[in-house]
Every structure is written in C-alpha cells, then in structure tokens.
XYZ file of C-alpha atoms in Angstrom:
558
model
C 0.471 0.206 -0.154
C 1.518 3.341 -1.231
C 1.864 5.975 1.469
C -0.719 7.886 1.076
C -2.785 5.215 1.784
C -1.735 4.304 4.555
C -2.997 7.537 6.001
C -5.786 7.866 4.636
C -7.149 3.723 5.318
C -5.915 5.229 9.005
C -8.486 7.805 9.503
C -11.856 7.237 10.966
C -14.537 6.042 9.577
C -12.899 6.482 5.898
C -14.901 3.502 4.112
C -11.715 1.862 2.090
C -13.574 0.059 -0.800
C -14.298 4.308 -1.418
C -10.745 4.581 -1.392
C -9.836 1.508 -3.586
C -12.006 3.773 -5.752
C -11.318 7.000 -6.014
C -7.503 6.069 -6.233
C -7.380 3.122 -8.771
C -10.997 5.528 -11.609
C -9.305 9.202 -11.037
C -11.841 12.138 -11.688
C -11.260 13.491 -15.215
C -10.244 16.631 -14.619
C -7.793 15.992 -12.213
C -6.219 12.501 -14.097
C -6.218 16.067 -17.061
C -3.868 17.744 -15.478
C -1.191 14.733 -14.434
C -1.422 12.915 -17.802
C -2.812 15.565 -20.360
C -0.595 17.616 -22.331
C -2.278 20.446 -25.960
C -0.071 22.446 -28.310
C 1.916 25.439 -26.990
C 4.394 26.899 -28.904
C 5.509 28.619 -25.841
C 6.916 25.811 -24.727
C 10.362 23.957 -25.807
C 8.915 20.469 -26.271
C 6.067 22.455 -28.350
C 3.739 20.788 -25.672
C 2.302 21.989 -22.296
C 0.250 20.903 -19.469
C -4.100 20.889 -19.523
C -4.894 24.000 -18.019
C -8.425 25.806 -18.166
C -6.650 29.342 -17.746
C -8.669 31.172 -20.331
C -11.576 28.715 -21.197
C -13.541 28.228 -18.192
C -16.503 27.122 -19.981
C -14.797 23.894 -20.833
C -14.286 22.787 -16.826
C -19.113 21.642 -16.824
C -18.135 20.420 -20.107
C -15.524 17.971 -19.159
C -17.523 16.890 -15.623
C -20.404 16.761 -16.231
C -22.709 13.531 -15.384
C -25.250 13.483 -18.226
C -25.405 10.153 -19.828
C -26.325 11.918 -23.413
C -24.634 15.494 -23.795
C -23.986 17.629 -27.660
C -21.717 20.977 -28.152
C -22.427 23.430 -30.888
C -19.318 25.195 -30.426
C -16.944 27.483 -33.182
C -14.516 26.870 -34.111
C -10.885 26.566 -32.634
C -12.210 26.254 -28.698
C -10.772 23.196 -27.884
C -14.334 20.928 -27.712
C -12.485 17.790 -29.052
C -9.439 18.425 -27.401
C -10.834 17.749 -24.208
C -13.364 15.036 -25.807
C -10.624 13.047 -26.588
C -9.325 13.834 -23.276
C -12.603 12.509 -21.301
C -11.771 9.139 -23.660
C -9.321 7.645 -22.845
C -9.143 7.907 -19.657
C -12.908 6.667 -20.414
C -11.736 3.956 -21.732
C -8.500 3.174 -19.306
C -11.479 3.410 -16.582
C -14.704 2.778 -17.213
C -15.296 0.821 -20.653
C -14.606 0.335 -24.210
C -14.914 3.553 -26.477
C -15.694 4.266 -29.747
C -15.093 7.379 -31.604
C -17.147 8.497 -34.969
C -15.335 10.444 -37.826
C -17.803 11.682 -41.255
C -15.341 9.575 -43.631
C -12.822 6.712 -42.298
C -10.187 9.027 -43.679
C -10.370 11.317 -41.386
C -8.915 8.804 -38.763
C -5.126 8.620 -39.658
C -5.528 11.950 -39.523
C -6.521 11.965 -35.923
C -4.987 9.512 -34.801
C -1.558 10.482 -36.124
C -2.247 14.717 -35.444
C -4.672 14.288 -31.857
C -3.566 11.150 -30.117
C -0.481 10.326 -31.162
C 1.401 13.297 -29.338
C -0.209 13.364 -26.639
C 0.164 9.789 -25.797
C 4.688 10.621 -26.256
C 4.781 12.977 -24.617
C 3.966 10.908 -21.056
C 5.165 8.475 -19.673
C 2.552 7.763 -18.141
C 0.410 6.698 -21.343
C 2.396 6.247 -23.295
C 2.850 2.070 -20.813
C -1.079 1.916 -20.905
C -1.627 2.681 -24.939
C -0.449 -0.434 -27.097
C -2.193 -2.901 -29.477
C -1.746 -5.820 -26.896
C -4.019 -5.841 -23.731
C -4.050 -5.582 -20.992
C -1.336 -2.899 -20.884
C 1.442 -2.906 -18.528
C 2.766 0.063 -17.669
C 7.245 0.062 -17.536
C 9.971 0.340 -14.532
C 12.760 1.526 -16.912
C 10.569 3.566 -19.450
C 13.387 5.367 -20.549
C 14.975 1.777 -21.698
C 12.022 -0.021 -22.785
C 12.203 0.597 -26.591
C 9.151 -2.102 -27.335
C 6.753 -0.220 -25.047
C 7.462 2.975 -27.410
C 7.200 0.461 -30.277
C 3.632 -0.362 -29.152
C 2.989 3.612 -29.213
C -0.611 4.136 -30.714
C 1.023 1.717 -33.690
C -2.484 0.943 -34.947
C -5.256 3.449 -36.435
C -8.421 1.989 -35.854
C -8.538 0.441 -32.945
C -6.786 0.974 -29.646
C -5.959 -0.637 -26.581
C -6.137 0.666 -22.826
C -6.085 -0.445 -20.100
C -8.636 -3.414 -19.731
C -10.395 -1.465 -22.499
C -10.520 -1.236 -26.768
C -11.287 2.165 -28.673
C -12.702 1.758 -31.662
C -12.024 4.460 -34.109
C -14.160 4.410 -37.268
C -16.021 6.073 -39.924
C -19.534 6.693 -40.664
C -19.734 6.208 -44.118
C -21.198 2.979 -43.595
C -24.150 1.267 -41.614
C -21.428 -1.660 -42.605
C -18.861 0.344 -40.837
C -21.535 0.540 -37.274
C -22.220 -3.202 -36.348
C -18.561 -4.657 -35.991
C -17.929 -2.784 -32.608
C -20.266 -2.066 -29.765
C -19.209 0.016 -26.306
C -20.076 1.660 -23.801
C -19.558 4.969 -24.542
C -19.705 6.985 -28.239
C -18.745 10.442 -29.808
C -19.630 11.648 -32.734
C -16.539 13.941 -34.729
C -18.212 16.733 -36.421
C -21.737 15.515 -36.601
C -23.149 17.580 -38.853
C -20.273 15.434 -41.875
C -21.609 13.017 -40.793
C -24.282 10.636 -42.733
C -27.307 11.799 -41.470
C -29.552 8.239 -41.737
C -25.925 6.347 -39.947
C -26.681 7.759 -36.319
C -29.681 6.283 -35.475
C -27.471 3.187 -36.105
C -24.762 5.007 -33.392
C -26.661 4.836 -31.186
C -27.139 1.851 -31.364
C -24.067 0.605 -30.834
C -24.239 0.712 -26.654
C -27.386 -0.114 -26.351
C -26.148 -3.303 -24.275
C -23.953 -1.249 -21.820
C -24.641 -0.082 -18.633
C -22.749 2.918 -19.396
C -24.917 4.569 -22.476
C -22.767 7.683 -22.757
C -23.248 9.734 -25.891
C -21.500 12.247 -26.526
C -21.394 14.012 -29.935
C -19.960 17.395 -31.201
C -19.864 20.089 -34.468
C -19.287 22.815 -35.866
C -23.114 24.195 -36.737
C -23.656 24.818 -40.892
C -27.870 24.241 -40.993
C -30.874 25.083 -39.107
C -32.349 22.491 -37.140
C -30.124 19.475 -39.159
C -26.914 17.562 -36.522
C -25.305 18.881 -34.344
C -28.790 21.752 -33.730
C -31.493 19.830 -34.201
C -29.358 18.048 -31.332
C -29.287 21.217 -29.546
C -32.841 21.918 -29.260
C -33.916 18.832 -28.474
C -31.324 19.153 -25.089
C -31.703 21.945 -22.694
C -29.578 24.496 -24.211
C -26.692 25.710 -21.979
C -25.249 29.499 -22.846
C -22.304 30.765 -20.461
C -23.260 33.225 -18.647
C -20.702 35.628 -16.616
C -20.945 38.530 -14.929
C -20.030 42.002 -16.149
C -17.646 43.979 -13.064
C -18.966 47.419 -13.288
C -23.594 46.432 -13.231
C -23.342 42.812 -12.371
C -25.387 42.464 -15.625
C -25.276 38.348 -15.827
C -25.336 37.577 -19.424
C -24.331 35.005 -22.708
C -22.366 36.725 -25.414
C -23.426 36.832 -28.609
C -22.599 38.613 -31.777
C -25.398 41.086 -31.645
C -25.122 42.640 -27.449
C -21.421 41.995 -27.152
C -19.419 43.700 -30.246
C -20.048 46.995 -31.492
C -17.307 48.017 -33.258
C -18.115 51.622 -32.734
C -17.921 51.605 -29.354
C -13.873 49.213 -29.392
C -12.524 46.759 -30.518
C -10.719 46.109 -28.344
C -13.030 44.654 -26.122
C -16.742 42.811 -25.886
C -19.070 45.625 -23.912
C -21.384 44.739 -21.700
C -24.790 44.715 -22.911
C -27.170 46.641 -19.803
C -23.930 49.612 -19.686
C -21.505 49.293 -22.357
C -18.043 48.616 -20.684
C -15.939 46.216 -21.508
C -16.368 43.505 -20.278
C -14.058 40.019 -19.594
C -14.988 37.226 -21.608
C -12.751 34.854 -21.042
C -13.689 35.733 -16.767
C -14.891 32.352 -14.796
C -19.193 31.881 -16.641
C -21.458 29.954 -14.875
C -23.082 27.065 -17.270
C -27.357 27.563 -17.321
C -29.571 25.773 -18.907
C -32.678 27.089 -20.741
C -35.138 24.130 -20.089
C -34.511 22.080 -17.020
C -36.616 19.513 -17.652
C -35.007 18.544 -19.974
C -32.853 14.664 -19.752
C -30.571 15.925 -22.626
C -27.205 18.458 -22.382
C -26.584 20.436 -24.826
C -23.923 23.530 -24.631
C -23.717 26.262 -26.880
C -20.315 28.237 -26.997
C -18.752 30.662 -29.653
C -14.986 32.076 -30.976
C -16.315 35.143 -28.065
C -15.267 33.531 -24.792
C -12.202 32.584 -26.729
C -9.003 33.940 -25.077
C -7.211 33.704 -28.525
C -9.790 35.430 -30.479
C -9.391 38.925 -30.222
C -12.433 41.820 -31.378
C -10.951 43.205 -33.769
C -10.476 40.420 -35.293
C -14.024 39.145 -35.413
C -15.654 42.877 -36.860
C -12.654 43.035 -39.453
C -13.432 39.681 -40.814
C -17.292 39.835 -40.745
C -16.619 42.975 -43.145
C -16.734 40.454 -46.666
C -19.604 39.412 -47.227
C -18.267 36.813 -48.425
C -17.356 35.487 -44.829
C -20.958 35.822 -43.385
C -21.280 31.160 -43.042
C -18.723 31.053 -42.801
C -19.220 33.626 -39.717
C -22.385 32.136 -38.674
C -20.914 28.414 -38.289
C -17.600 28.673 -36.961
C -17.594 31.826 -35.068
C -20.884 32.699 -33.391
C -21.805 28.761 -33.450
C -24.287 29.295 -35.147
C -26.658 27.881 -38.105
C -26.489 29.586 -41.162
C -29.134 29.671 -44.082
C -27.788 31.620 -47.001
C -30.295 34.504 -47.879
C -33.498 32.471 -50.142
C -32.421 29.368 -49.854
C -35.462 28.410 -48.119
C -38.373 28.791 -48.421
C -40.004 30.325 -45.616
C -42.989 29.857 -43.977
C -45.290 33.223 -44.708
C -44.116 32.742 -48.390
C -45.900 29.247 -48.365
C -49.023 31.091 -46.113
C -49.068 33.743 -48.807
C -50.036 31.045 -52.099
C -53.778 29.789 -49.522
C -55.624 31.211 -52.084
C -59.950 30.470 -52.123
C -61.310 28.645 -54.772
C -63.090 26.397 -56.090
C -62.007 21.737 -55.698
C -63.130 20.181 -58.203
C -63.149 16.382 -56.758
C -63.903 14.915 -59.822
C -63.537 14.751 -64.165
C -60.731 16.692 -64.444
C -57.033 16.045 -65.704
C -54.881 16.513 -63.521
C -51.042 15.047 -62.165
C -50.189 13.760 -58.841
C -47.112 13.412 -57.572
C -45.895 10.898 -54.895
C -43.633 10.750 -52.478
C -42.716 7.714 -49.760
C -41.803 7.681 -46.276
C -43.302 6.500 -43.070
C -46.633 7.359 -44.538
C -47.092 8.078 -48.484
C -47.026 11.052 -49.102
C -49.196 12.914 -52.550
C -49.821 16.170 -54.270
C -52.761 16.691 -56.630
C -53.301 19.416 -58.818
C -54.371 20.634 -61.876
C -52.687 21.750 -65.180
C -52.626 24.901 -67.392
C -51.401 26.545 -69.749
C -50.733 29.863 -67.790
C -47.952 27.769 -65.941
C -49.347 28.368 -62.625
C -50.277 25.228 -60.552
C -52.802 25.181 -58.504
C -52.851 22.309 -55.993
C -56.366 20.502 -55.096
C -55.619 17.187 -52.484
C -53.450 16.959 -50.687
C -52.436 14.022 -47.895
C -51.651 10.378 -46.996
C -52.299 6.740 -47.452
C -50.957 4.141 -46.279
C -50.935 1.925 -49.473
C -50.552 1.868 -52.927
C -54.302 1.305 -53.778
C -55.307 4.077 -51.534
C -53.690 5.994 -54.417
C -55.839 3.149 -57.516
C -59.358 5.409 -56.495
C -57.317 9.076 -56.681
C -56.178 8.039 -61.010
C -60.011 7.323 -62.081
C -61.223 10.007 -59.211
C -58.775 12.094 -60.479
C -58.683 11.203 -63.681
C -54.785 12.104 -63.112
C -53.025 11.643 -66.215
C -49.268 11.739 -64.464
C -48.343 10.712 -61.717
C -44.868 9.943 -61.376
C -43.809 8.131 -57.295
C -40.549 7.800 -55.904
C -38.841 3.869 -57.112
C -37.349 3.540 -53.740
C -37.867 1.654 -50.690
C -41.115 0.628 -51.806
C -40.098 -0.259 -55.161
C -42.110 -3.686 -56.331
C -44.664 -1.059 -54.934
C -44.707 1.285 -56.835
C -44.127 -1.013 -60.253
C -46.926 -3.153 -59.382
C -48.685 -0.166 -59.293
C -47.659 1.731 -62.477
C -48.537 -2.315 -64.013
C -51.606 -1.076 -63.215
C -52.456 2.555 -64.816
C -49.735 1.732 -67.854
C -48.511 4.342 -69.581
C -49.832 6.992 -66.644
C -47.508 6.146 -64.037
C -43.667 7.045 -64.444
C -41.442 5.994 -61.324
C -38.984 8.528 -60.472
C -35.080 7.948 -59.966
C -32.938 11.381 -58.979
C -30.058 11.269 -60.721
C -26.758 13.297 -61.666
C -26.943 14.605 -64.251
C -28.176 17.397 -67.567
C -31.379 19.025 -68.034
C -33.934 18.513 -65.939
C -35.067 14.953 -66.910
C -35.220 12.086 -69.015
C -37.614 9.976 -69.989
C -36.785 5.978 -70.609
C -38.027 2.460 -69.796
C -37.849 -1.075 -67.854
C -36.491 -3.142 -70.956
C -37.434 -6.237 -67.991
C -40.927 -5.017 -66.866
C -42.441 -1.511 -69.155
C -41.952 0.479 -66.581
C -41.958 4.012 -67.660
C -38.798 5.322 -65.543
C -38.168 9.048 -65.545
C -34.598 10.316 -64.240
C -34.477 13.566 -62.253
C -31.577 16.292 -61.931
C -32.931 16.156 -58.388
C -31.488 20.149 -57.463
C -32.485 21.761 -61.357
C -35.970 20.268 -60.369
C -36.559 21.603 -56.742
C -34.486 24.755 -58.421
C -38.065 25.132 -59.889
C -40.504 23.506 -57.286
C -39.800 25.574 -54.682
C -39.563 28.387 -57.680
C -42.813 28.881 -57.202
C -43.354 30.036 -53.721
C -40.887 32.103 -54.700
C -42.204 33.442 -58.052
C -45.746 33.325 -56.713
C -47.117 30.347 -60.151
C -48.480 27.707 -57.059
C -51.956 27.761 -55.182
C -53.047 26.067 -52.311
C -56.326 26.234 -51.319
C -58.419 27.448 -48.160
C -58.801 30.608 -46.479
C -57.666 31.876 -42.882
C -60.128 31.360 -40.741
C -58.179 33.668 -37.432
C -55.238 35.487 -37.030
C -52.023 33.315 -38.176
C -55.116 30.424 -38.419
C -55.941 28.716 -41.500
C -57.809 25.886 -42.753
C -57.104 24.040 -46.382
C -55.444 20.694 -47.452
C -58.127 18.594 -45.183
C -56.325 14.978 -45.238
C -53.689 16.002 -43.474
C -52.743 18.581 -41.192
C -52.230 22.224 -42.859
C -48.614 22.714 -40.007
C -46.847 19.011 -41.451
C -47.198 21.074 -44.780
C -46.038 23.352 -44.341
C -43.282 21.999 -42.410
C -42.234 19.390 -45.257
C -42.568 21.814 -48.121
C -40.267 24.116 -45.583
C -36.739 21.923 -45.249
C -34.995 21.223 -48.270
C -32.406 23.730 -47.909
C -30.662 25.397 -50.462
C -26.201 25.696 -50.325
C -23.810 26.217 -52.524
C -20.239 23.953 -51.799
C -17.281 23.144 -53.641
C -16.539 19.967 -54.972
C -12.987 18.029 -55.464
C -12.652 20.285 -58.163
C -12.588 23.466 -55.665
C -16.164 24.643 -57.941
C -18.944 25.714 -56.621
C -21.884 23.725 -57.037
C -25.375 23.589 -55.613
C -27.242 21.249 -53.427
C -29.558 20.921 -50.987
C -28.987 18.699 -47.753
C -30.939 16.057 -46.796
C -31.611 16.597 -43.851
C -33.249 14.732 -40.842
C -36.856 17.260 -41.336
C -39.212 15.264 -43.209
C -39.781 16.967 -46.977
C -41.865 14.362 -47.939
C -44.391 16.568 -48.837
C -41.236 18.997 -50.695
C -40.666 16.140 -53.085
C -44.121 15.300 -54.066
C -44.590 18.557 -55.059
C -41.123 18.160 -57.325
C -42.601 15.038 -59.239
C -45.478 15.925 -59.197
C -44.464 19.211 -61.188
C -42.370 16.644 -62.904
C -45.183 15.037 -64.021
C -47.184 18.173 -65.569
C -43.699 18.746 -67.185
C -43.866 15.337 -68.742
C -46.951 15.929 -70.536
C -44.760 17.942 -72.355
C -42.282 15.751 -73.357
C -43.958 12.602 -73.994
C -40.922 10.891 -76.304
C -38.923 8.456 -74.176
C -35.263 10.056 -74.657
C -36.023 13.066 -74.004
C -34.487 15.595 -71.902
C -36.931 17.770 -70.382
C -36.111 21.834 -70.441
C -34.168 23.140 -67.580
C -36.932 26.248 -66.741
C -36.287 29.018 -64.575
C -39.948 29.495 -63.900
C-alpha cells in the first residue's frame, strides 16, 4: 500500500472500498491535469500541461455526468481536445469507446495529429496505450524500446488498459455494425451521414453506461448538431459584468459594437468593457430535459480578438463562416430556403373539383405515402387541389380514377416492387422516379424488363423549379384564413406538417473535389416528403409537354 493509502486508511470513518475507487478511478479533470498535454508554442517541446486558464467554460463540459450530451461549437475552442481526453480516461477506467468520424480518411489524420502527440508526451499514457491488452506500465520506461514501438501503432483500434478505443468512419452502416461500446463520441456531427446516426447510437444499447457525446460546428438550421441542441436543455455560458453585475451569455449583437470598442467585448447593459474569459456559469434554458446541450462561440476565446472578429465580418464572403465557425450558429443562405410566410402567402380560396378533371399527381414515400394532386393550366400556374397521406399504394388507385390523373410520378424507392405494381395497374400513366446526377431537368426512359415508364430527375434543378414556384407565385394552395395566424386547407392532413415539409429543403453552395462551387439541397433529418411529392407533381406536369422517350426536359427557370 502506498504512503497516501496508508494515511487515508488510518483515518476514522474512511470506507476502504470507496478509497480504492477514488485511488483507482481518478476524476477526469485531475487526471487531465496530471497526464494530458496540449499544444503550446511557448514550450521547448511544443506541448504543455492542460489547464482551464482562459477557457473555464470547458470545465462543466468535461466533468458533467449526463448520459447524453452535445456541444454546438465554434471552431478552435478545444472542445474536440477535451472530448478526446475524456474518452481516453473513460477507456482506462470504465469501458470501451467508439469514436466516430465522418469518413475513414479522418481517422489517420486524427490519430497522427491529435492522439499520438499527447501519448508520446506522457510516460504514463505511452505505457498504457498499445495494440495489446491489458497494457502494463513499464518500470524502466527510458530503456523500454518495445514500449515505444507499441505506442499508437494501430490506426483504428487502440487498447487502453483493459478496454478498447475504436476509431471508425461512418459513411456506411457496415462500418458501425461490427463494434459495441460503452461510450460513443460523434465528432464533426454535421459532416456525418445523418441517416447513420441512429445506427451509431444503437452501438451502446447493451452497455450499462450508454454514454453518448457529440460535438460539431453547425451548418444549417435544424440539421445535425443544431437539431440535437434544440432537443436538449440548451445551455449557454453566462458571465457577470464587473461594472453593473449584469449576467449575460455573449452574442454578436449584444456584445460586439465597433463604434464603442474594437478592443473589448462590451457589456450588453452598461456598454463597458467585459472580460470575456472570466469564469462563468452554464445555465440551461429548459430544466426538465435530460439531454445536456451546450452552445459556445469564439466570443469566449482568449485567442480571438474583438478586432479580428469585426474585421472578419466586414467581408460579405465570410458570412457563412462567421455564423458557423466563429459564432457557432447555423446559417441559411439568403433565398436558400422557403419560408413559412411564403407558403402561407400562396393560400387562396377557389373551387376544388372532386372528379372528372385532368390532373397530375406526385407521390413520395416515407413512413406513409405523401401525395399532391394539381390541375394543369396553360399559363404555368399550378393550383393544388388535394394533398395528404395514405398507408398503401392501393389507396392511390381511387385518386387515379376520381381525379382523372393522366400522369403520376412516384418515388421508385424504397418500395420499388409496390411502386412497380402500381405503375403496371395504370400502364402509361405512372412513372417511377429516380434522382440522378445529370444535365438538364429530367429524362424519360423505360424499364426493359417490366415495360414500366421511368423518369430520371436531376435533383437540384428540379427542386429549384418546384420550390421556385413559391418565390415567383406560380402555385396556389386551397384554403382560407379562419382567424389571425390560423388557416384551414388541405383537409386530408395537418397544414403545419405540409408547411414544415415544404420548407425543409435547404439549398447551399458547396465545393466539389475540383474546388468549384456547386448547388445542392442538403438531406437533413427533418421530414421533407411533401416537398418531394410537390417536385414529382411538377415533373408529371412537364412530362405532358415532353412525351417522347429519351427526350430531356428543358431546364425551366420559372
């Protein structure tokens, strides 16, 4: 027994088992002070001991005991660094860790740039981490060349003490199914394939710990990390003004004012200089939610000056970067998303035919089957006459006859067999749709095996057109205002669901592998089935103008 153990064991009332637990499972912050290093340009070795100095906001993020938590963060705030430290500590003392990245290519970079330097800088960690388990601390570290060879010499699997530290990409479900863990970390959440997130979270289902932590710079509203943040208790870091005692969470609009100061963040109340690195307090917006979510921006950084932020914001090309990487907030490009007001503005009172009129229909498949039916007009106006959901393709048969639908475009996936059977029942009137990368709007073809009409649709071009109708006022929705802020329309479904799904797609500009900016609509986690049903309905209307197989639909600019 060590001297410390003997002294503490001799004290009256000391529980020996609790003592062993404290000694064997050192709290994570004390462990970091003792074993963890960070980059330090002032040090001769390039690394220095971890400290909370200048970023006290990190403390609760490190030490909290919540089972599930997420950090919506600006860049360069050390959040990934402290999460890595927490994970290594967890693997040493508690269980297996699964550390997820957007792609497998991130793993090697992370291992070499983040994990290896901190392990090489610590005798204790170097002896603890290996490609074997359990690891043993060498009594002769300086001469133990074999121990040095073992340090971080496997890229995707580390043994840390008696447990494993898995590093995995997340492009496909297959990368996630082969491992189970006690703690899951989702790094750069917004860059992940969002469809694989539920599968990733399921990897800790059988653990008694079930720890899930995620962090990311946000991109777009209600997508990825921002969606997780909104679902949690939404904690903000409040600091107190030394002049007027006003407690405040720092924002660009309240605490940055170039006319008052380009040197300091200022108090939102008294407008005097504010110490943005002062120790503060994380305060939740909602106290009845179990999931902890944090937002932190560079306004709290001891390395980012007020002048730098002000100068950066002056260039309009930096707008998205300012919101995402500096302020840690989601950003929607101007005109990149249909607004609720734009949809409501298209509500109009008009007669809705119940039968006998030539119409088109678009169908998208989700949990239910979403459909939109509209009439065709020669003036390019599109009056929607019916929208809603059904449970089966057979229910659509009634609409095909009742409304005289002569062209219907239906999502071919994921219910390909059912969609094909529907198309065969109405041969020549139902087209199975596939989104593809191509030039133009759409291309008509035929399934050679079943003789079913197919339509290949360019996703971005087609959505530009169908959603553009709400910008250029060429679509109408039947209904009327029944009170201030309340409407009635689309009796087959809740109108809020219709509006939310029409507004869900977000158009962004991203760089392709050649560095060229290309437009795309991001696939988020919000339901968007009405938006795609509406898109398919527009394609159905355009097919009537381009009926020959192999013909490519014109790119229509509305």
